[in-house]
XYZ file of C-alpha atoms in Angstrom:
263
model
C 45.615 84.461 369.269
C 44.365 86.465 372.103
C 40.673 86.247 371.098
C 38.036 86.027 373.784
C 34.875 86.049 372.311
C 33.411 84.477 368.919
C 33.377 87.816 367.315
C 37.305 88.703 367.705
C 37.756 85.079 366.569
C 35.802 85.804 363.423
C 37.596 88.898 362.958
C 41.139 87.226 363.119
C 40.342 84.572 360.673
C 38.653 87.215 358.285
C 42.081 89.128 358.468
C 43.956 85.977 357.805
C 41.778 85.176 354.795
C 42.192 88.685 353.529
C 45.784 88.579 353.468
C 45.825 84.978 351.926
C 43.688 86.532 349.256
C 46.007 89.615 348.754
C 49.279 86.870 348.388
C 47.065 85.018 345.822
C 46.412 88.224 343.787
C 49.997 89.009 343.590
C 51.033 85.454 342.598
C 48.941 85.862 339.579
C 50.165 89.405 338.902
C 53.232 88.267 338.060
C 51.917 87.247 334.600
C 50.799 90.974 334.131
C 53.393 92.952 331.900
C 52.110 96.294 333.478
C 52.724 94.626 337.029
C 56.075 93.484 336.296
C 56.974 97.138 334.821
C 55.766 98.575 338.230
C 57.934 96.040 340.143
C 60.905 96.610 338.091
C 60.406 100.552 338.937
C 59.967 99.964 342.507
C 63.026 97.612 342.583
C 64.961 100.402 341.060
C 63.897 103.215 343.523
C 64.531 100.846 346.452
C 68.273 100.405 344.978
C 68.175 104.193 344.868
C 66.986 104.553 348.205
C 69.560 101.955 349.474
C 72.350 103.948 348.058
C 71.047 107.143 349.699
C 70.718 105.354 352.694
C 74.344 104.314 352.798
C 75.515 107.991 352.013
C 73.327 109.174 354.791
C 75.052 106.752 356.854
C 78.547 107.746 355.573
C 77.636 111.396 356.369
C 76.292 110.623 359.776
C 79.540 109.226 360.641
C 81.492 111.739 359.441
C 79.276 114.193 361.633
C 79.861 112.001 364.682
C 83.760 112.234 364.086
C 83.225 115.929 363.570
C 81.506 116.386 366.821
C 84.120 114.393 368.589
C 86.932 116.578 367.071
C 84.969 119.450 368.161
C 84.574 118.433 371.654
C 88.658 117.800 371.686
C 89.194 121.183 370.753
C 86.553 122.803 373.099
C 88.906 121.140 375.955
C 92.091 122.183 374.058
C 90.618 125.929 373.902
C 89.340 125.678 377.476
C 92.782 125.146 378.896
C 94.479 127.628 376.431
C 91.857 130.422 377.954
C 92.469 128.938 381.442
C 96.430 129.645 380.682
C 95.771 133.034 379.181
C 93.638 133.964 382.553
C 96.243 132.966 384.534
C 99.203 135.027 382.562
C 97.118 138.020 382.664
C 96.692 137.829 386.233
C 100.268 136.931 386.720
C 101.641 139.416 384.217
C 104.479 141.469 385.688
C 104.163 144.989 385.567
C 107.283 145.438 383.461
C 108.305 143.213 380.542
C 111.603 143.205 378.908
C 111.995 144.776 375.613
C 113.921 143.819 372.601
C 116.310 146.652 371.337
C 115.076 148.775 368.561
C 117.784 148.764 365.651
C 119.673 151.938 365.239
C 119.122 152.704 368.999
C 122.673 152.870 369.660
C 124.371 155.928 369.407
C 128.124 157.091 369.909
C 129.211 158.715 372.759
C 131.969 160.878 370.914
C 129.681 161.855 368.103
C 128.978 165.618 368.179
C 125.901 167.678 366.935
C 126.553 168.353 363.093
C 127.130 172.236 362.501
C 125.797 173.944 359.466
C 128.518 175.442 357.342
C 128.647 178.215 354.856
C 126.964 176.511 351.985
C 125.552 177.565 348.953
C 121.730 178.935 348.702
C 120.809 175.538 347.239
C 122.066 173.882 350.009
C 120.166 176.238 352.636
C 117.185 175.417 350.337
C 117.808 171.710 350.901
C 118.169 172.178 354.488
C 114.764 173.906 354.532
C 113.186 171.054 352.794
C 114.429 168.668 355.357
C 113.031 170.475 358.237
C 109.469 169.961 356.761
C 110.210 166.163 356.998
C 108.443 164.382 360.137
C 111.216 164.534 362.943
C 112.552 161.096 364.199
C 112.848 160.410 367.941
C 116.020 161.116 368.848
C 117.375 158.281 371.435
C 120.078 159.660 373.665
C 121.296 156.110 375.132
C 120.133 152.579 375.217
C 117.681 151.652 377.976
C 118.725 149.225 380.879
C 116.570 145.986 380.401
C 114.182 144.883 382.846
C 114.977 141.494 384.845
C 113.059 138.533 383.957
C 111.351 136.279 386.349
C 114.052 133.888 385.954
C 116.706 136.229 386.620
C 115.120 137.670 390.057
C 114.404 133.805 391.018
C 118.420 133.158 390.515
C 119.371 136.132 392.881
C 120.588 134.867 396.255
C 118.134 135.299 399.070
C 120.697 136.689 401.245
C 121.152 139.462 398.625
C 117.652 140.423 397.740
C 116.457 139.848 401.143
C 112.475 141.357 401.109
C 112.943 142.928 397.538
C 110.366 142.419 395.075
C 110.506 141.928 391.342
C 108.355 145.149 390.703
C 110.856 147.077 393.378
C 114.083 146.140 391.191
C 112.301 146.879 387.866
C 111.051 150.194 389.246
C 114.478 151.409 390.013
C 115.545 150.283 386.593
C 113.027 152.893 385.443
C 114.758 155.331 387.604
C 118.124 154.716 386.063
C 116.773 154.973 382.815
C 114.989 158.096 383.503
C 118.531 159.589 384.996
C 120.359 158.246 381.987
C 118.115 159.820 379.361
C 118.128 163.132 381.248
C 122.270 163.388 381.451
C 122.817 162.248 377.929
C 120.023 164.587 376.377
C 122.165 167.124 378.003
C 125.268 165.833 376.982
C 124.107 165.797 373.335
C 122.769 169.397 373.224
C 124.731 172.209 371.383
C 126.610 174.019 374.046
C 125.103 177.090 372.628
C 121.751 176.436 373.342
C 122.467 175.189 377.010
C 120.923 177.157 379.738
C 123.046 178.182 382.452
C 121.558 175.395 384.936
C 122.245 172.890 382.223
C 125.604 174.223 381.071
C 126.762 173.677 384.685
C 125.500 170.128 384.828
C 127.281 169.622 381.384
C 130.516 170.638 383.090
C 130.058 168.669 385.813
C 129.173 165.607 383.516
C 132.426 166.271 381.611
C 134.421 166.540 385.016
C 133.254 163.067 386.156
C 134.466 161.364 383.069
C 137.450 159.198 383.377
C 139.852 156.924 381.128
C 138.033 154.001 382.805
C 134.675 155.473 382.061
C 135.226 156.020 378.197
C 132.632 155.055 375.741
C 130.353 154.038 378.721
C 126.973 155.301 379.763
C 127.294 156.156 383.725
C 125.737 158.271 386.128
C 126.683 159.259 389.649
C 124.678 159.254 393.033
C 124.119 162.831 392.503
C 122.352 162.206 389.071
C 120.144 159.779 390.699
C 118.958 162.280 393.546
C 118.565 165.298 391.265
C 116.691 163.486 388.191
C 115.076 160.614 389.665
C 114.575 161.742 393.351
C 116.064 158.493 394.517
C 117.103 158.318 398.236
C 120.458 156.360 398.454
C 119.303 154.454 401.481
C 120.293 151.021 402.208
C 117.229 149.798 400.148
C 118.609 151.632 397.195
C 122.021 150.226 397.676
C 120.719 146.827 398.009
C 118.808 147.072 394.547
C 121.610 148.413 392.827
C 123.718 145.230 394.145
C 121.186 142.754 392.740
C 121.570 144.879 389.243
C 125.320 144.600 389.379
C 124.787 140.619 390.313
C 122.231 140.529 387.418
C 124.752 142.103 384.703
C 122.912 145.360 384.168
C 125.005 147.690 386.163
C 128.585 147.965 387.138
C 130.730 150.212 389.264
C 133.630 152.388 388.051
C 135.562 154.002 390.911
C 138.385 156.644 390.788
C 138.881 160.187 391.749
C 136.898 159.832 394.867
C 133.779 159.050 392.613
C 131.701 155.976 392.402
C 130.306 155.924 388.802
C 126.818 153.313 388.122
C 127.913 152.193 384.646
C 125.431 150.612 382.258
C 126.293 147.235 380.920
C 124.857 147.044 377.639
C 123.350 143.636 376.870
C 123.555 143.723 373.027
């Protein structure tokens, strides 16, 4: 009791007396039927509120767990984003490709010649021409080196050669192979004078050891890919042989750079 004056003390005792009167009135009210009904109703409402409060506590706990899970996912996604950023920043300029089914062709196959068919056969041929023309694949591509393969090349062999340099020369080789075998797959009657000479030269370069093998020679690389066969280019070809992309076929005074098919 912190009363400092008689007035404060009077107010304090009046409040106490008021509370006592209220308590007495409530004890007398237990005999009043309407009051009892009101108390029962209030009790039921309190029980209902207690149930709702329990449910709210359960939902609140679920919310806390969901927030905790979301925070863990946030950390995980942040790590994934950082990994993706690193991958994008260090992505090689060229990536190995899986072979497309049906790309391989038979080196000994010859273009189909149209025979003396009936009129219906000619009409059928005309209908086929109207269909979308599929892309012709003249030879399979040489697969790019992977970073792991590049790392396994001995230091004395690759010297100062870079990963992109080696895959760049694979681009040049693929360009040369494509140009050569595109000419070889053409009909002789449709060859220009220049390509006819090339065709004959290609055939003269073949040997029993190069049968069923895709190969080019130094002159092809110079002509179709504008490659300078200097020490650097030869070092890159050596690395590609080491990694199983190329092999040499010698004979008849010719060095053939043959493709090693990986599939």
